[in-house]
């Protein structure tokens, strides 16, 4: 397996996805507690569970295949798990004692797969110095408990709108909208041709929640970057926040204004993959790396770019950017040595380069050194340089119930079964005292 040099990596566009390793091993649906050593001296095996949103090869499969190719005595049983129920699934597996040896997690406490509540429950093994060295400065509280790190960060993710500028141009949209008026004009024109500016997986809670957070970047955090800290201190609430009210009202306005595809409330993740790859929608609120996966099913002229959502009138562009994916080791694993070797390898330049190329997500180890001017990230390069971004809010929220209230609330807004005030009250109730 040949690898590009880091110089080439910094110059290259993220849309080129190399073929690394073999296809996903057949029949690989076991868990850590069920796998047995082969009996061969030096042989090792362990299981690895991660979330997936489509039927394309996951970057984690690519990494696993590359590791096995470089280490023929190692067998990794990969367990891709649907993203919409991933958090609930792995928590159930941990509680039942049959979770995988290595598990994809997220920083903080605000998600069902968050490392803090999982570690507090005793499910995760403390990691070593390598993991600690990769934690972004100032983010220690969402990776550590009592000085121990429980999740090794993998990425620096931009959560804005991934848009096919090729599809936009073919539909008369010469540039991405930079104002609300431009956005709604584009929505009207596209809807008239049976297409949409945005595609939403309304039936998939993670996408409903991410859509709201992406809009909140411009309506809440651009004005009050420390809003989460204010909420934690009791100085404000969701119900009192004009920014959060505007965020949720914007979702209603986008839906009623024809900005979402028809039937958005019932859409799954396949609606996003199909809409963006087939050119029936221009963009979607998805992690930036998803553009690489979707590009494999789209024509070359799709030309995906990460675009900031248009700010409210008089506002400034603002995006979400932070480490969003971590790797953890099951505290009950009987394969900890083999699992730890794999997790350690994930931090190497070789693995980080593979992850970058396969996922499109910026590698946590050196994202600040990359030249992104000729990549899918070019529209947000200046925002990153200026610090016009906020970490993913739900990573900082105190428990998964707050994010669940937002996810369910957005779904209710799309179906008309919830009001803005009800969603905000539900989020405050979930936050607690």
Coordinates of C-alpha atoms in Angstrom, one line a residue:
X1 CA 0.0 0.0 0.0
X2 CA 1.6 3.3 -1.1
X3 CA 1.0 6.5 0.8
X4 CA 1.3 10.1 -0.4
X5 CA 3.8 12.3 1.3
X6 CA 2.5 14.9 3.7
X7 CA 3.5 17.7 1.3
X8 CA 1.2 16.1 -1.3
X9 CA -1.5 15.7 1.3
X10 CA -1.5 19.4 2.1
X11 CA -1.8 20.3 -1.5
X12 CA -4.3 17.6 -2.6
X13 CA -8.1 18.0 -2.8
X14 CA -10.1 16.0 -0.3
X15 CA -12.4 14.5 -2.8
X16 CA -9.8 12.0 -4.1
X17 CA -10.4 8.8 -2.1
X18 CA -7.7 6.1 -2.5
X19 CA -8.6 2.5 -2.4
X20 CA -6.9 1.2 0.7
X21 CA -7.0 -2.4 1.8
X22 CA -9.5 -5.1 1.0
X23 CA -13.3 -5.0 1.2
X24 CA -15.1 -5.3 4.5
X25 CA -14.6 -8.9 5.8
X26 CA -17.6 -11.0 5.3
X27 CA -19.7 -12.1 8.2
X28 CA -18.2 -9.7 10.6
X29 CA -20.9 -8.9 13.1
X30 CA -19.5 -10.3 16.3
X31 CA -18.6 -8.5 19.6
X32 CA -15.6 -8.3 21.8
X33 CA -16.9 -10.7 24.3
X34 CA -17.5 -13.4 21.7
X35 CA -14.2 -13.4 19.8
X36 CA -11.6 -16.0 20.5
X37 CA -7.8 -16.1 20.0
X38 CA -6.8 -18.1 17.0
X39 CA -4.2 -20.0 18.9
X40 CA -1.4 -19.0 16.5
X41 CA 1.6 -17.5 18.3
X42 CA 1.6 -13.7 17.9
X43 CA -1.9 -13.6 16.5
X44 CA -4.3 -11.1 17.9
X45 CA -7.9 -10.2 17.3
X46 CA -10.4 -7.7 18.6
X47 CA -13.7 -6.1 17.6
X48 CA -14.4 -2.5 16.6
X49 CA -17.8 -0.8 16.6
X50 CA -18.5 2.5 14.9
X51 CA -21.5 4.5 13.5
X52 CA -22.4 4.6 9.8
X53 CA -25.0 6.6 8.0
X54 CA -24.9 4.8 4.5
X55 CA -23.8 1.7 2.7
X56 CA -20.5 3.2 1.6
X57 CA -17.3 2.0 3.1
X58 CA -16.7 3.7 6.4
X59 CA -13.3 5.4 7.0
X60 CA -13.1 3.2 10.1
X61 CA -13.3 0.1 7.8
X62 CA -10.6 1.6 5.7
X63 CA -8.4 2.1 8.7
X64 CA -9.1 -1.4 10.0
X65 CA -8.2 -2.9 6.6
X66 CA -5.0 -0.8 6.4
X67 CA -4.0 -1.9 9.9
X68 CA -4.6 -5.6 9.1
X69 CA -2.7 -5.3 5.8
X70 CA 0.3 -3.9 7.7
X71 CA -0.2 -6.5 10.5
X72 CA -1.2 -9.8 8.9
X73 CA -1.3 -11.5 12.3
X74 CA -4.2 -9.2 13.5
X75 CA -7.9 -9.7 12.8
X76 CA -10.3 -6.9 13.4
X77 CA -14.0 -7.8 13.5
X78 CA -15.8 -4.6 12.4
X79 CA -19.3 -3.8 13.5
X80 CA -20.8 -0.8 11.5
X81 CA -23.9 0.3 13.3
X82 CA -26.7 2.6 12.1
X83 CA -26.0 6.2 13.2
X84 CA -29.6 7.1 14.1
X85 CA -29.6 4.6 17.0
X86 CA -25.9 4.2 17.6
X87 CA -25.7 5.8 21.1
X88 CA -28.5 3.7 22.5
X89 CA -27.1 0.6 20.9
X90 CA -23.6 0.9 22.4
X91 CA -24.9 1.8 25.8
X92 CA -27.2 -1.2 25.8
X93 CA -24.2 -3.4 24.7
X94 CA -22.0 -2.0 27.5
X95 CA -24.7 -2.7 30.1
X96 CA -25.2 -6.2 28.7
X97 CA -21.4 -6.9 28.8
X98 CA -21.1 -7.6 25.0
X99 CA -19.8 -4.3 23.7
X100 CA -16.9 -4.3 21.2
X101 CA -13.3 -4.0 22.4
X102 CA -12.8 -0.7 20.6
X103 CA -15.7 1.7 20.3
X104 CA -16.2 5.0 18.4
X105 CA -17.4 7.6 20.9
X106 CA -17.8 11.4 21.1
X107 CA -16.4 14.0 23.5
X108 CA -18.3 15.3 26.4
X109 CA -21.6 14.5 28.1
X110 CA -24.3 15.7 25.7
X111 CA -24.6 12.6 23.5
X112 CA -25.6 9.1 24.3
X113 CA -22.2 8.0 23.0
X114 CA -20.4 10.7 25.0
X115 CA -17.2 9.6 26.8
X116 CA -17.9 11.3 30.1
X117 CA -21.1 9.5 31.1
X118 CA -19.8 6.2 29.7
X119 CA -16.5 6.6 31.7
X120 CA -18.4 7.6 34.8
X121 CA -20.4 4.4 34.5
X122 CA -17.2 2.4 34.4
X123 CA -17.5 1.3 30.8
X124 CA -14.3 2.9 29.3
X125 CA -10.6 2.2 29.9
X126 CA -8.3 5.2 30.7
X127 CA -6.0 5.9 27.8
X128 CA -2.4 7.0 27.8
X129 CA -0.2 9.9 27.0
X130 CA -0.7 9.7 23.2
X131 CA -4.4 10.3 23.6
X132 CA -3.8 13.1 26.1
X133 CA -1.4 14.8 23.8
X134 CA -4.1 15.0 21.0
X135 CA -6.8 16.7 23.2
X136 CA -7.3 20.3 21.9
X137 CA -6.2 22.9 24.3
X138 CA -9.1 24.2 26.4
X139 CA -11.2 21.1 25.7
X140 CA -9.8 18.9 28.5
X141 CA -13.1 18.8 30.5
X142 CA -14.9 17.0 27.7
X143 CA -12.2 14.3 27.4
X144 CA -11.0 13.8 30.9
X145 CA -12.2 12.7 34.4
X146 CA -9.7 13.3 37.2
X147 CA -6.9 13.8 34.8
X148 CA -7.6 10.5 32.9
X149 CA -8.4 10.7 29.2
X150 CA -11.1 8.3 28.0
X151 CA -11.4 9.1 24.3
X152 CA -8.7 9.6 21.8
X153 CA -9.7 12.4 19.4
X154 CA -9.5 11.6 15.7
X155 CA -10.6 14.7 13.8
X156 CA -11.2 18.4 13.6
X157 CA -14.7 18.5 12.0
X158 CA -16.5 21.4 10.4
X159 CA -20.2 21.1 10.8
X160 CA -21.7 23.5 8.3
X161 CA -23.5 22.9 5.0
X162 CA -21.9 20.5 2.6
X163 CA -23.0 21.8 -0.8
X164 CA -22.6 20.6 -4.4
X165 CA -21.6 23.7 -6.2
X166 CA -21.9 21.8 -9.5
X167 CA -25.5 21.1 -8.8
X168 CA -26.0 24.7 -7.8
X169 CA -24.5 25.9 -11.1
X170 CA -26.6 23.5 -13.2
X171 CA -29.7 25.0 -11.5
X172 CA -28.7 28.7 -12.1
X173 CA -27.2 29.3 -8.6
X174 CA -23.9 30.9 -9.4
X175 CA -22.7 31.2 -5.8
X176 CA -23.7 30.0 -2.4
X177 CA -26.3 32.4 -0.7
X178 CA -24.7 34.8 1.8
X179 CA -27.9 36.4 3.1
X180 CA -31.4 35.2 4.1
X181 CA -33.0 37.0 1.1
X182 CA -30.6 35.2 -1.3
X183 CA -31.3 31.9 0.4
X184 CA -35.0 32.1 0.2
X185 CA -34.9 33.3 -3.4
X186 CA -32.7 30.2 -4.2
X187 CA -35.2 27.9 -2.3
X188 CA -38.1 29.3 -4.3
X189 CA -36.3 28.8 -7.7
X190 CA -35.2 25.3 -6.9
X191 CA -38.5 24.2 -5.5
X192 CA -40.2 25.4 -8.7
X193 CA -38.1 22.8 -10.5
X194 CA -38.9 20.0 -8.0
X195 CA -35.5 20.3 -6.3
X196 CA -34.3 21.8 -3.0
X197 CA -31.5 23.9 -1.6
X198 CA -31.2 21.7 1.4
X199 CA -32.0 18.0 2.1
X200 CA -32.7 16.9 5.7
X201 CA -33.0 13.5 7.2
X202 CA -35.9 14.5 9.4
X203 CA -36.6 11.0 10.6
X204 CA -33.0 10.6 11.8
X205 CA -32.6 12.3 15.1
X206 CA -28.8 13.0 14.7
X207 CA -29.4 14.9 11.5
X208 CA -32.3 16.8 12.9
X209 CA -30.1 17.9 15.9
X210 CA -27.1 18.7 13.7
X211 CA -29.2 20.9 11.5
X212 CA -30.4 22.9 14.5
X213 CA -26.9 23.3 15.9
X214 CA -25.5 24.4 12.5
X215 CA -28.2 27.2 12.3
X216 CA -27.6 28.1 16.0
X217 CA -24.0 28.8 15.2
X218 CA -25.2 32.0 13.4
X219 CA -28.2 32.8 15.6
X220 CA -26.8 32.0 19.1
X221 CA -23.0 31.6 19.2
X222 CA -21.9 34.3 16.8
X223 CA -23.4 36.8 19.3
X224 CA -22.7 34.9 22.5
X225 CA -19.7 32.5 22.1
X226 CA -20.0 31.6 25.8
X227 CA -23.7 31.0 25.8
X228 CA -23.3 27.4 27.0
X229 CA -21.3 28.7 30.0
X230 CA -24.1 31.2 30.7
X231 CA -26.7 28.4 30.6
X232 CA -24.6 26.3 33.0
X233 CA -24.3 29.2 35.4
X234 CA -28.1 29.7 35.4
X235 CA -27.7 33.2 33.8
X236 CA -30.0 32.3 30.9
X237 CA -32.2 29.5 29.6
X238 CA -33.2 28.2 26.3
X239 CA -36.7 29.6 26.7
X240 CA -35.2 33.1 27.4
X241 CA -32.8 33.0 24.5
X242 CA -33.9 35.0 21.4
X243 CA -31.1 33.3 19.5
X244 CA -32.4 29.8 20.2
X245 CA -36.0 30.9 19.4
X246 CA -34.7 32.3 16.1
X247 CA -32.9 29.1 15.4
X248 CA -36.0 26.9 15.7
X249 CA -38.2 29.4 13.9
X250 CA -35.7 29.4 11.0
X251 CA -36.2 25.6 10.7
X252 CA -40.0 26.2 10.4
X253 CA -39.4 29.0 7.9
X254 CA -37.0 26.8 5.8
X255 CA -39.5 24.0 5.7
X256 CA -42.4 26.3 4.8
X257 CA -40.3 28.2 2.3
X258 CA -39.5 25.2 0.2
X259 CA -35.9 25.0 1.3
X260 CA -36.1 21.3 2.4
X261 CA -37.0 18.5 0.1
X262 CA -40.6 17.3 0.0
X263 CA -41.3 14.9 2.8
X264 CA -38.3 16.1 4.8
X265 CA -39.9 15.0 8.0
X266 CA -39.8 11.3 6.9
X267 CA -36.4 11.4 5.3
X268 CA -33.6 9.1 6.4
X269 CA -29.9 9.3 5.8
X270 CA -30.4 7.8 2.4
X271 CA -32.3 10.9 1.5
X272 CA -29.2 12.9 2.0
X273 CA -26.9 10.5 0.1
X274 CA -29.4 10.2 -2.8
X275 CA -30.3 13.9 -2.9
X276 CA -26.7 15.2 -3.0
X277 CA -25.3 12.5 -5.3
X278 CA -28.2 12.6 -7.8
X279 CA -28.4 16.4 -7.9
X280 CA -31.9 16.8 -6.6
X281 CA -30.7 18.9 -3.6
X282 CA -27.7 21.2 -3.3
X283 CA -26.6 20.9 0.3
X284 CA -27.2 19.4 3.7
X285 CA -26.1 19.9 7.3
X286 CA -23.7 17.0 7.6
X287 CA -20.1 16.6 9.0
X288 CA -17.6 17.9 6.4
X289 CA -16.1 14.5 5.8
X290 CA -19.4 13.1 4.6
X291 CA -18.7 14.9 1.3
X292 CA -15.9 12.5 0.6
X293 CA -18.2 9.5 1.1
X294 CA -21.0 11.0 -1.0
X295 CA -18.6 12.1 -3.7
X296 CA -17.9 8.4 -4.5
X297 CA -21.5 8.1 -5.6
X298 CA -21.7 11.5 -7.3
X299 CA -20.5 12.6 -10.7
X300 CA -17.1 14.3 -10.8
X301 CA -18.6 17.7 -11.6
X302 CA -20.5 17.7 -8.2
X303 CA -17.8 19.9 -6.8
X304 CA -18.6 19.7 -3.0
X305 CA -17.7 22.6 -0.8
X306 CA -18.2 23.3 2.9
X307 CA -20.4 26.4 3.1
X308 CA -21.4 28.6 6.1
X309 CA -25.2 28.8 6.6
X310 CA -26.4 32.3 5.7
X311 CA -26.5 34.5 8.9
X312 CA -29.6 36.4 10.0
X313 CA -29.9 39.9 8.6
X314 CA -27.1 42.0 10.1
X315 CA -25.3 39.0 11.4
X316 CA -21.9 37.5 10.6
X317 CA -21.1 34.0 9.2
X318 CA -20.2 31.5 12.0
X319 CA -19.7 27.8 11.9
X320 CA -19.2 24.8 14.2
X321 CA -15.8 23.3 14.3
X322 CA -14.3 21.0 16.9
X323 CA -13.2 17.4 17.5
X324 CA -16.3 15.4 17.2
X325 CA -15.1 11.8 17.0
X326 CA -13.2 9.8 19.5
X327 CA -12.0 6.2 19.9
X328 CA -12.3 4.4 23.3
X329 CA -11.5 1.0 24.7
X330 CA -14.0 -1.1 26.5
X331 CA -13.0 -1.4 30.2
X332 CA -14.3 -5.0 30.2
X333 CA -12.4 -6.1 27.1
X334 CA -10.3 -9.2 27.2
X335 CA -8.3 -7.9 24.2
X336 CA -7.0 -4.7 25.8
X337 CA -3.4 -5.1 24.6
X338 CA -4.3 -5.6 21.0
X339 CA -7.0 -2.8 21.2
X340 CA -4.5 -0.4 22.7
X341 CA -1.9 -1.1 20.0
X342 CA -4.5 -0.3 17.4
X343 CA -5.6 2.9 19.1
X344 CA -2.0 4.0 19.5
X345 CA -1.5 3.4 15.8
X346 CA -4.5 5.6 15.0
X347 CA -2.5 8.6 16.2
X348 CA 0.5 7.9 13.8
X349 CA 1.1 10.1 10.8
X350 CA 0.3 7.1 8.5
X351 CA -3.1 6.5 10.1
X352 CA -4.0 10.2 10.3
X353 CA -3.2 10.5 6.6
X354 CA -5.4 7.5 5.7
X355 CA -8.2 8.9 7.9
X356 CA -7.9 12.4 6.3
X357 CA -8.0 11.0 2.7
X358 CA -10.8 8.4 3.5
X359 CA -13.0 10.6 5.6
X360 CA -12.3 14.2 4.5
X361 CA -12.2 15.2 8.1
X362 CA -9.2 17.2 9.2
X363 CA -6.7 15.1 11.1
X364 CA -6.5 16.1 14.8
X365 CA -2.7 15.8 14.8
X366 CA -1.9 18.5 12.2
X367 CA -5.0 20.2 10.9
X368 CA -3.6 23.6 11.8
X369 CA -0.7 23.1 9.4
X370 CA -2.7 22.1 6.4
X371 CA -3.2 24.3 3.4
X372 CA -6.9 24.2 2.8
X373 CA -7.2 26.8 0.1
X374 CA -7.7 24.3 -2.8
X375 CA -9.9 21.9 -0.9
X376 CA -13.6 21.5 0.0
X377 CA -12.9 23.7 3.0
X378 CA -11.8 26.8 0.9
X379 CA -15.1 28.8 1.6
X380 CA -14.5 28.6 5.4
X381 CA -10.7 29.0 5.5
X382 CA -11.0 32.7 6.6
X383 CA -13.6 31.8 9.3
X384 CA -11.2 29.2 10.8
X385 CA -8.3 31.7 10.7
X386 CA -10.5 34.4 12.4
X387 CA -11.7 32.0 15.1
X388 CA -15.3 32.5 13.8
X389 CA -16.5 29.1 15.1
X390 CA -17.8 27.4 18.2
X391 CA -17.4 23.8 19.4
X392 CA -20.3 21.4 18.8
X393 CA -22.7 22.6 21.5
X394 CA -24.1 19.3 22.6
X395 CA -20.7 18.0 23.5
X396 CA -20.7 20.6 26.2
X397 CA -24.3 20.1 27.4
X398 CA -24.6 18.3 30.8
X399 CA -26.4 15.2 29.6
X400 CA -27.7 13.4 26.5
X401 CA -31.3 14.3 27.3
X402 CA -30.8 17.9 26.3
X403 CA -29.7 16.9 22.8
X404 CA -32.5 14.3 22.6
X405 CA -35.0 17.1 23.4
X406 CA -33.6 19.2 20.6
X407 CA -33.6 16.3 18.1
X408 CA -37.2 15.2 18.9
X409 CA -38.2 18.9 19.0
X410 CA -36.9 19.6 15.5
X411 CA -38.8 16.5 14.3
X412 CA -41.9 17.9 15.9
X413 CA -41.4 21.3 14.2
X414 CA -41.2 19.6 10.8
X415 CA -44.4 17.7 11.5
X416 CA -46.2 20.6 13.1
X417 CA -46.6 18.6 16.4
X418 CA -44.3 21.0 18.4
X419 CA -44.0 24.7 18.8
X420 CA -40.8 26.7 19.3
X421 CA -41.7 27.4 22.9
X422 CA -42.4 23.8 23.6
X423 CA -39.1 22.7 22.3
X424 CA -37.2 25.3 24.3
X425 CA -39.1 24.4 27.5
X426 CA -38.3 20.7 26.8
X427 CA -34.6 21.5 26.5
X428 CA -34.6 23.4 29.7
X429 CA -36.4 20.6 31.5
X430 CA -33.8 18.1 30.2
X431 CA -31.0 20.4 31.4
X432 CA -32.2 20.3 35.0
X433 CA -30.9 22.4 37.8

